[in-house]
Short mmCIF file of C-alpha atoms in Angstrom, two decimals:
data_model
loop_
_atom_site.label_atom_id
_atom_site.label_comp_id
_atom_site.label_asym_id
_atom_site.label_seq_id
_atom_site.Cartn_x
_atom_site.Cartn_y
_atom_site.Cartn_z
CA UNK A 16 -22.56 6.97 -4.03
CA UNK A 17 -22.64 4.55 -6.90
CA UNK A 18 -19.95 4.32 -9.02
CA UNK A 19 -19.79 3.99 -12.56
CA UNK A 20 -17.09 5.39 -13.58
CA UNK A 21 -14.54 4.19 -10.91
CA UNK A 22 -13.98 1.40 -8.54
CA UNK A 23 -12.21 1.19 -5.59
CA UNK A 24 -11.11 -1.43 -2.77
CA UNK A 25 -8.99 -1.28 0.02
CA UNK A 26 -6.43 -4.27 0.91
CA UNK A 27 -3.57 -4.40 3.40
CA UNK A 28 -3.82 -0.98 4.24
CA UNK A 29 -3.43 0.22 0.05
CA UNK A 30 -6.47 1.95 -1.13
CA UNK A 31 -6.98 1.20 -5.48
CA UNK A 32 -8.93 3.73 -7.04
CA UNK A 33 -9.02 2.65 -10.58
CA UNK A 34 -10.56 4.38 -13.61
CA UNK A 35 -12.46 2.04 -15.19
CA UNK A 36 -14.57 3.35 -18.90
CA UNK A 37 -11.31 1.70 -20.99
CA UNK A 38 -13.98 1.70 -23.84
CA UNK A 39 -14.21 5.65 -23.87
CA UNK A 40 -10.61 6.20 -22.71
CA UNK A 41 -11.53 6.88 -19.11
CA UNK A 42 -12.23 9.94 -20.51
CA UNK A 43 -12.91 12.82 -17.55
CA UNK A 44 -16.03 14.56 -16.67
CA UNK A 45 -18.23 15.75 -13.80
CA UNK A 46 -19.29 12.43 -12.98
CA UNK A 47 -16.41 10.55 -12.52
CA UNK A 48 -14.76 13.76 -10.59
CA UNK A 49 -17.98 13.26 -8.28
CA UNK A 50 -17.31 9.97 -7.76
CA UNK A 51 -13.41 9.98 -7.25
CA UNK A 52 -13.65 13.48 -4.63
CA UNK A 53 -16.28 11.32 -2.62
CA UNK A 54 -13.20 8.04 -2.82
CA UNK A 55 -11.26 10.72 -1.05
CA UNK A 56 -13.62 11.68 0.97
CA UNK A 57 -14.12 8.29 2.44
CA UNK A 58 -10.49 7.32 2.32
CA UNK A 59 -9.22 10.65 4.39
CA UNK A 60 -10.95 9.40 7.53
CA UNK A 61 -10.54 5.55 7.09
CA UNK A 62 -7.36 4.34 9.69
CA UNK A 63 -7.50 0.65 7.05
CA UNK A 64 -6.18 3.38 4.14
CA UNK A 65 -2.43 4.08 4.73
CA UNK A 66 -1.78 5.24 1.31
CA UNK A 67 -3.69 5.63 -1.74
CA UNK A 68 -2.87 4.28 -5.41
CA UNK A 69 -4.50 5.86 -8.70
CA UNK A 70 -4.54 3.52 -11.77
CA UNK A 71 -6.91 2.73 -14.90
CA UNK A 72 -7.74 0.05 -16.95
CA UNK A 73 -7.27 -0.09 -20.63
CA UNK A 74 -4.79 1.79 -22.75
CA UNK A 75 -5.26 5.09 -21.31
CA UNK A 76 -4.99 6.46 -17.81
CA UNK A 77 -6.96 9.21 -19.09
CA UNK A 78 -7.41 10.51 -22.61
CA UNK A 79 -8.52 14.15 -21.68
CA UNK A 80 -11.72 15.65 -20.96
CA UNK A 81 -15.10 14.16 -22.38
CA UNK A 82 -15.98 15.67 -25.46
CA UNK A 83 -18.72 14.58 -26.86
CA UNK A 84 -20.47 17.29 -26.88
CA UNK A 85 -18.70 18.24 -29.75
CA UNK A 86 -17.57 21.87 -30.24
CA UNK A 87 -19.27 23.39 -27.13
CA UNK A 88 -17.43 20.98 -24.52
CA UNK A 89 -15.74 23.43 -22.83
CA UNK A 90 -18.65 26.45 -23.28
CA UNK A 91 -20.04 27.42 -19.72
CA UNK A 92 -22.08 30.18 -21.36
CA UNK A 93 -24.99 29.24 -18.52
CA UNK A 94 -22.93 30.35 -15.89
CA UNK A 95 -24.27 33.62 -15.37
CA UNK A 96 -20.58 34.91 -14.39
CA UNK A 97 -17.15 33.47 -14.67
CA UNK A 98 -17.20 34.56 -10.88
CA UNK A 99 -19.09 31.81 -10.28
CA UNK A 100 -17.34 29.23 -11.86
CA UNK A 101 -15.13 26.86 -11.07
CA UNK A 102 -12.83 24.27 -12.75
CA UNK A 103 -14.16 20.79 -12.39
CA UNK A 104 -10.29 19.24 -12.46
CA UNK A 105 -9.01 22.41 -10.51
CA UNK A 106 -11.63 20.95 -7.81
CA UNK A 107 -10.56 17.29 -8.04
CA UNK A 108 -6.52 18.21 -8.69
CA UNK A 109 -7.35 20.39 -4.98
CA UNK A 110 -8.94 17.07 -3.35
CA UNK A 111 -5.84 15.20 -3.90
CA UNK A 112 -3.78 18.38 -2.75
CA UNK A 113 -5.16 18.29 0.81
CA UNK A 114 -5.58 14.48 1.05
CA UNK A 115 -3.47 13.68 4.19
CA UNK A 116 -2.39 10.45 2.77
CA UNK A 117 0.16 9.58 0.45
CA UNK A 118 -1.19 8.97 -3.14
CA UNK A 119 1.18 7.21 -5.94
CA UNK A 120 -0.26 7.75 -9.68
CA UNK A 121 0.96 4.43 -11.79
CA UNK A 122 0.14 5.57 -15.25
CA UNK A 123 0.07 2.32 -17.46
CA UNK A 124 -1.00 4.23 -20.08
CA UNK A 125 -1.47 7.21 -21.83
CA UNK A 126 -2.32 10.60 -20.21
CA UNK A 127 -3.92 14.12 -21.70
CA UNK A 128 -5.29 17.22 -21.03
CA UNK A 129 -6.66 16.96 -17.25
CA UNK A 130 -5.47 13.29 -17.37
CA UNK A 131 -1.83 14.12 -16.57
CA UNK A 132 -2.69 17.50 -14.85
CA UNK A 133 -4.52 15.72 -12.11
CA UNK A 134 -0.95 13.55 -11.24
CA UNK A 135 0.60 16.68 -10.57
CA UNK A 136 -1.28 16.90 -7.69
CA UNK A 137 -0.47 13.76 -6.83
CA UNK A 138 2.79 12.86 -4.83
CA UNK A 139 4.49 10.25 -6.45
CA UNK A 140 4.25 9.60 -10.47
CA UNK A 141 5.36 6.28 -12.23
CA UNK A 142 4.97 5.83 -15.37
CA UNK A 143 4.77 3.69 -18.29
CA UNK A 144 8.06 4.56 -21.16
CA UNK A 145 5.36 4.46 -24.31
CA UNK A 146 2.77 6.50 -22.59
CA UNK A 147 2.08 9.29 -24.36
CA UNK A 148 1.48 12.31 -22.41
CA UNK A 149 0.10 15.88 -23.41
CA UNK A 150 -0.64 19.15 -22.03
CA UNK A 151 -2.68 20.33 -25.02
CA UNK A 152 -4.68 22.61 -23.93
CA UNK A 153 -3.10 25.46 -26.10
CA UNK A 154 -4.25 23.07 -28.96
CA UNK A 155 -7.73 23.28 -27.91
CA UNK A 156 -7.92 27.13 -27.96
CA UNK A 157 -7.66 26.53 -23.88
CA UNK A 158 -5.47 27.56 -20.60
CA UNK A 159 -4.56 24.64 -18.46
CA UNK A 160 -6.87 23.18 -15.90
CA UNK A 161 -6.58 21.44 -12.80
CA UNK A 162 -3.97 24.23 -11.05
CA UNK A 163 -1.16 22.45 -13.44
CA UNK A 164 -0.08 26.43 -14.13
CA UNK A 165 0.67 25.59 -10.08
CA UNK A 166 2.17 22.21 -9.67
CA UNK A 167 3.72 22.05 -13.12
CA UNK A 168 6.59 24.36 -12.48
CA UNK A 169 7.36 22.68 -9.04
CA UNK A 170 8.40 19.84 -10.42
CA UNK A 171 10.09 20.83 -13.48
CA UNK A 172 10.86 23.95 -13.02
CA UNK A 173 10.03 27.32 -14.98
CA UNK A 174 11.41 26.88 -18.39
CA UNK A 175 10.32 23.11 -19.16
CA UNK A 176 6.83 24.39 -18.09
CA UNK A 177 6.67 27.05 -20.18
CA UNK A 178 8.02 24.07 -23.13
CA UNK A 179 5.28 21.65 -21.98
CA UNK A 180 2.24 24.38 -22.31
CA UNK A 181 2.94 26.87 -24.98
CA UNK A 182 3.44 24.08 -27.29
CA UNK A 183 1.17 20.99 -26.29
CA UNK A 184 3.38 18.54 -28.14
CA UNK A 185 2.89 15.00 -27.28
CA UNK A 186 5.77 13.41 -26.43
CA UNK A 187 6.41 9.40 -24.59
CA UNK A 188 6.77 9.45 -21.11
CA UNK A 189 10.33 8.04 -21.41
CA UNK A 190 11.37 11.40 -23.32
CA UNK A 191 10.88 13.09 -19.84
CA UNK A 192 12.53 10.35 -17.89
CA UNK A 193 14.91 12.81 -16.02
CA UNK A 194 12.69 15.96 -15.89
CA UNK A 195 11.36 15.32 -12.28
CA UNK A 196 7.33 15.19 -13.92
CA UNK A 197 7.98 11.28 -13.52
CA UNK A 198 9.49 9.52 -10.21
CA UNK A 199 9.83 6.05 -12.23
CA UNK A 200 9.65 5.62 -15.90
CA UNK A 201 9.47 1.51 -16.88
CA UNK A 202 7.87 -1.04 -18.78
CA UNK A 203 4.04 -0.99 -18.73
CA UNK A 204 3.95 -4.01 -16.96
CA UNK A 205 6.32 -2.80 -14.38
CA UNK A 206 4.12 0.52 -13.68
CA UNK A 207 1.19 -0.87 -10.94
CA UNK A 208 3.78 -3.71 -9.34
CA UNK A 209 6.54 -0.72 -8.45
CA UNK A 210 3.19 1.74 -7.48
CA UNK A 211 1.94 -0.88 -5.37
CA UNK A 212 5.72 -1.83 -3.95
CA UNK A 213 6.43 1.32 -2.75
CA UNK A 214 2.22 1.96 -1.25
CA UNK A 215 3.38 -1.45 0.78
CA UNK A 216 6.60 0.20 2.17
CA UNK A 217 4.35 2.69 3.41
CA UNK A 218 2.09 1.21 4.76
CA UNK A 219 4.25 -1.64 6.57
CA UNK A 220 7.12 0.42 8.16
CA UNK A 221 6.07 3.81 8.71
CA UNK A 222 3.78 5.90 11.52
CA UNK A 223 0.36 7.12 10.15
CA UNK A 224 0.85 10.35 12.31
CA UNK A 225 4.39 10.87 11.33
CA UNK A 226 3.37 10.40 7.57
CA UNK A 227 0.31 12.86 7.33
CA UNK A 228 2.41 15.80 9.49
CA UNK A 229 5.70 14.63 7.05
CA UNK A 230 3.16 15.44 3.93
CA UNK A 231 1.78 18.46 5.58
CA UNK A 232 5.21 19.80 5.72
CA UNK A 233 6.02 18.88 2.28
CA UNK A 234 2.71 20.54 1.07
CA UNK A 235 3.35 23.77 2.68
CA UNK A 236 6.72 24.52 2.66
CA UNK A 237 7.04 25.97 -0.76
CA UNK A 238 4.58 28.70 0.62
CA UNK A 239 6.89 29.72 3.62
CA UNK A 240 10.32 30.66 4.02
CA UNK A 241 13.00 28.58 5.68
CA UNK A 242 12.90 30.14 8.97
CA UNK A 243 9.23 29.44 9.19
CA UNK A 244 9.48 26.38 7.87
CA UNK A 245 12.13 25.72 11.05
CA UNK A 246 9.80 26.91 13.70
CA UNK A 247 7.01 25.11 12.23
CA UNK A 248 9.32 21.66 11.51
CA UNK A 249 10.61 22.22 15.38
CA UNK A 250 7.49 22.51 17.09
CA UNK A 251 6.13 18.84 15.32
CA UNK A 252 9.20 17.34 16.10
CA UNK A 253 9.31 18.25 19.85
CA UNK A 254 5.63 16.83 19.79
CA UNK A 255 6.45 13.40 17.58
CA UNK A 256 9.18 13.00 20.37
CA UNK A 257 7.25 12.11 22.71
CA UNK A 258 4.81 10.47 21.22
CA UNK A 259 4.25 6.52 21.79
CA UNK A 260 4.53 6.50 17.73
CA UNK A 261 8.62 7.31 18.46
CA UNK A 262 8.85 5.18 21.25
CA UNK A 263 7.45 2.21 19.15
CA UNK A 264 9.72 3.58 16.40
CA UNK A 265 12.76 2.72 18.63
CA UNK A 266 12.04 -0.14 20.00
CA UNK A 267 10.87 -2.02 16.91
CA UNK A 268 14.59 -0.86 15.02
CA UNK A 269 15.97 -2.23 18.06
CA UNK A 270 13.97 -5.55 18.21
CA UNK A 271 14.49 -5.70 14.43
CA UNK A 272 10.55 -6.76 14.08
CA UNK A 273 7.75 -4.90 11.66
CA UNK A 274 6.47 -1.31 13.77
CA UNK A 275 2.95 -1.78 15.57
CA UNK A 276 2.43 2.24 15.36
CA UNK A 277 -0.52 3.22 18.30
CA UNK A 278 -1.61 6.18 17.22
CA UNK A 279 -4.31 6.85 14.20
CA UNK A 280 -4.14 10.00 12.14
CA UNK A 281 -8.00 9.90 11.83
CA UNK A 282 -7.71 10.08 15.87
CA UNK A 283 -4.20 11.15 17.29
CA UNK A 284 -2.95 14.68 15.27
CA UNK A 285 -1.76 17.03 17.68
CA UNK A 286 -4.42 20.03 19.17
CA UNK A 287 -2.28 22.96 17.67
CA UNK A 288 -2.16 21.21 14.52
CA UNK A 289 -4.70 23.47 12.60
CA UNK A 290 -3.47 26.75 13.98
CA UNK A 291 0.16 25.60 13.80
CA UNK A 292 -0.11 25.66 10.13
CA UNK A 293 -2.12 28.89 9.58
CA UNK A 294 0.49 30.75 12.60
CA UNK A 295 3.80 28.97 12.73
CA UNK A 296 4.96 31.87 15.16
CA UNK A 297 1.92 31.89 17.19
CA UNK A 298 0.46 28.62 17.36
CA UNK A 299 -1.29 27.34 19.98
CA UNK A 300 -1.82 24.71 21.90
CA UNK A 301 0.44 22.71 24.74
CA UNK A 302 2.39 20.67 22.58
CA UNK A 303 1.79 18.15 24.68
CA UNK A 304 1.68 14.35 22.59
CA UNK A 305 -1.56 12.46 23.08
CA UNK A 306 -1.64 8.76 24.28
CA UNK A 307 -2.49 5.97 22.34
CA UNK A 308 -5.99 5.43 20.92
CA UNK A 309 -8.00 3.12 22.95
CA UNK A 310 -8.57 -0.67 20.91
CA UNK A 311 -11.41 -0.72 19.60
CA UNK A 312 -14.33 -2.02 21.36
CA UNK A 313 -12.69 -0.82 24.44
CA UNK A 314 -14.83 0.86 27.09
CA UNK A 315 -13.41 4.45 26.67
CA UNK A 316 -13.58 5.00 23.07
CA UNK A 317 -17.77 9.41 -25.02
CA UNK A 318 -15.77 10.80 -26.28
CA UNK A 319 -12.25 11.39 -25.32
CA UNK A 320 -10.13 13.95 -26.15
CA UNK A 321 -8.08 11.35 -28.12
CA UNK A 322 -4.36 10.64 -27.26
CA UNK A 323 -2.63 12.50 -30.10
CA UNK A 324 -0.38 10.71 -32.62
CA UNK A 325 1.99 13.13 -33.25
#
């Protein structure tokens, strides 16, 4: 797919994908959600991706929803039913939900609307202190979009939440430096370098297996009960334990060099996996840890929705 509203590159195992319209605010529309759910697409199954960083150029990470269309941006009057309907950032926001890999939002800049409901769905948020940040969708005679009614209240809990939406106020991302919607707050200058820092710690020192099953867990845990979440934790672990991944894991503390982790998480996930997830009590499979991939080549392998200024 060619892409005009993103770019993307790939280098020592960090994947970039960078909103890039700074003239319109990387403002958000069915376009550029095209063109960043195919990024993930391609990046899910690519071994060279560890971890995945979102960014944007220009003074905005994203200023909201397109709307130049004026007063009928958000009309969808030519869907026959609101059955059939569904939420273009809701869509997107879900994309970066199931992506197995780690992704890190840096937000350099300010964030509206979808543009800082979309990092909610994202697993690791650092921002820049004079972004300014809105849920405004009240203020636009809307509900929020992108499940944020979901993954707001996980981070901050109930009552900010409620603060956040009912009012859309904007507000600096500093003002919300201790409210758990931000993992960093720093200088603008400071926001990419520490996203890109902690991608690299990723990517260097930990297992590719270990870290899609560790997200899995995280995902899906709110959703089960602590028992469950025991049985299902249990089972991965006896299978991680004998895994070459541990073995490596070991010997490479002990050796006090860099990890060389065998197995791919394109590749190596266990069987049961699937099920496991779906049947924590009655998953199947043997349990049994796979060996080590094969080396390759081997013979048996607009118009934004302006950033407010009050």
């Amino acid at each position: 797919m060619k892409r005009e509203h993103i770019s993307y590159e790939v280098n020592q195992g960090i994947g970039v994908l960078l909103f890039n319209c700074p003239e319109r605010l990387n403002a958000y529309n069915r376009a550029m959600a095209a063109e960043i759910v195919a990024v993930l697409s391609e990046a899910a199954s690519d071994d060279a991706v560890r971890v995945l960083v979102v960014t944007a150029m220009g003074r905005a990470f994203c200023a909201g929803a397109d709307l130049s269309s004026g007063e009928s941006a958000f009309d969808r009057s030519q869907i026959d039913s609101p059955d059939d309907y569904r939420d273009s950032g809701g869509e997107t926001a879900l994309a970066f939900h199931h992506f197995p890999k780690p992704v890190i939002a840096a937000i350099q800049g300010h964030a509206v609307g979808v543009g800082i409901a979309l990092c909610l769905a994202m697993d690791i948020r650092v921002a820049a202190e004079q972004a300014k940040i809105a849920f405004a969708f009240t203020r636009r005679g809307m509900v929020p979009d992108s499940a944020a009614s979901y993954f707001l209240p996980r981070l901050v809990g109930a009552g900010k939440a409620a603060e956040l939406i009912f009012t859309g106020r904007t507000f600096l991302a500093q003002e919300e430096r201790e409210s758990g919607l931000f993992n960093y707050v720093l200088p603008a200058d400071e926001v990419l370098p520490r996203a890109l820092a902690i991608a690299e710690e990723i990517a260097k020192w930990t297992a590719p297996v270990a870290v899609t099953l560790s997200k899995s867990l995280l995902r899906d845990s709110s959703q089960r009960g602590p028992e469950e979440v025991h049985l299902f934790g249990s089972r991965l672990l006896y299978w991680c334990g004998k895994s070459p991944d541990a073995r490596e894991g070991v010997q490479s503390f002990l050796d006090k060099r860099p990890p060389q982790f065998p197995l791919s998480a394109s590749r190596d996930l266990p069987g049961f996996f699937s099920d496991l997830k779906q049947h924590t009590r009655d998953g199947g499979g043997t349990g049994e840890a796979p060996r080590a991939a094969a080396p390759a080549g081997s013979a048996s392998t607009t118009s934004a929705d302006t950033v407010p200024e009050d």
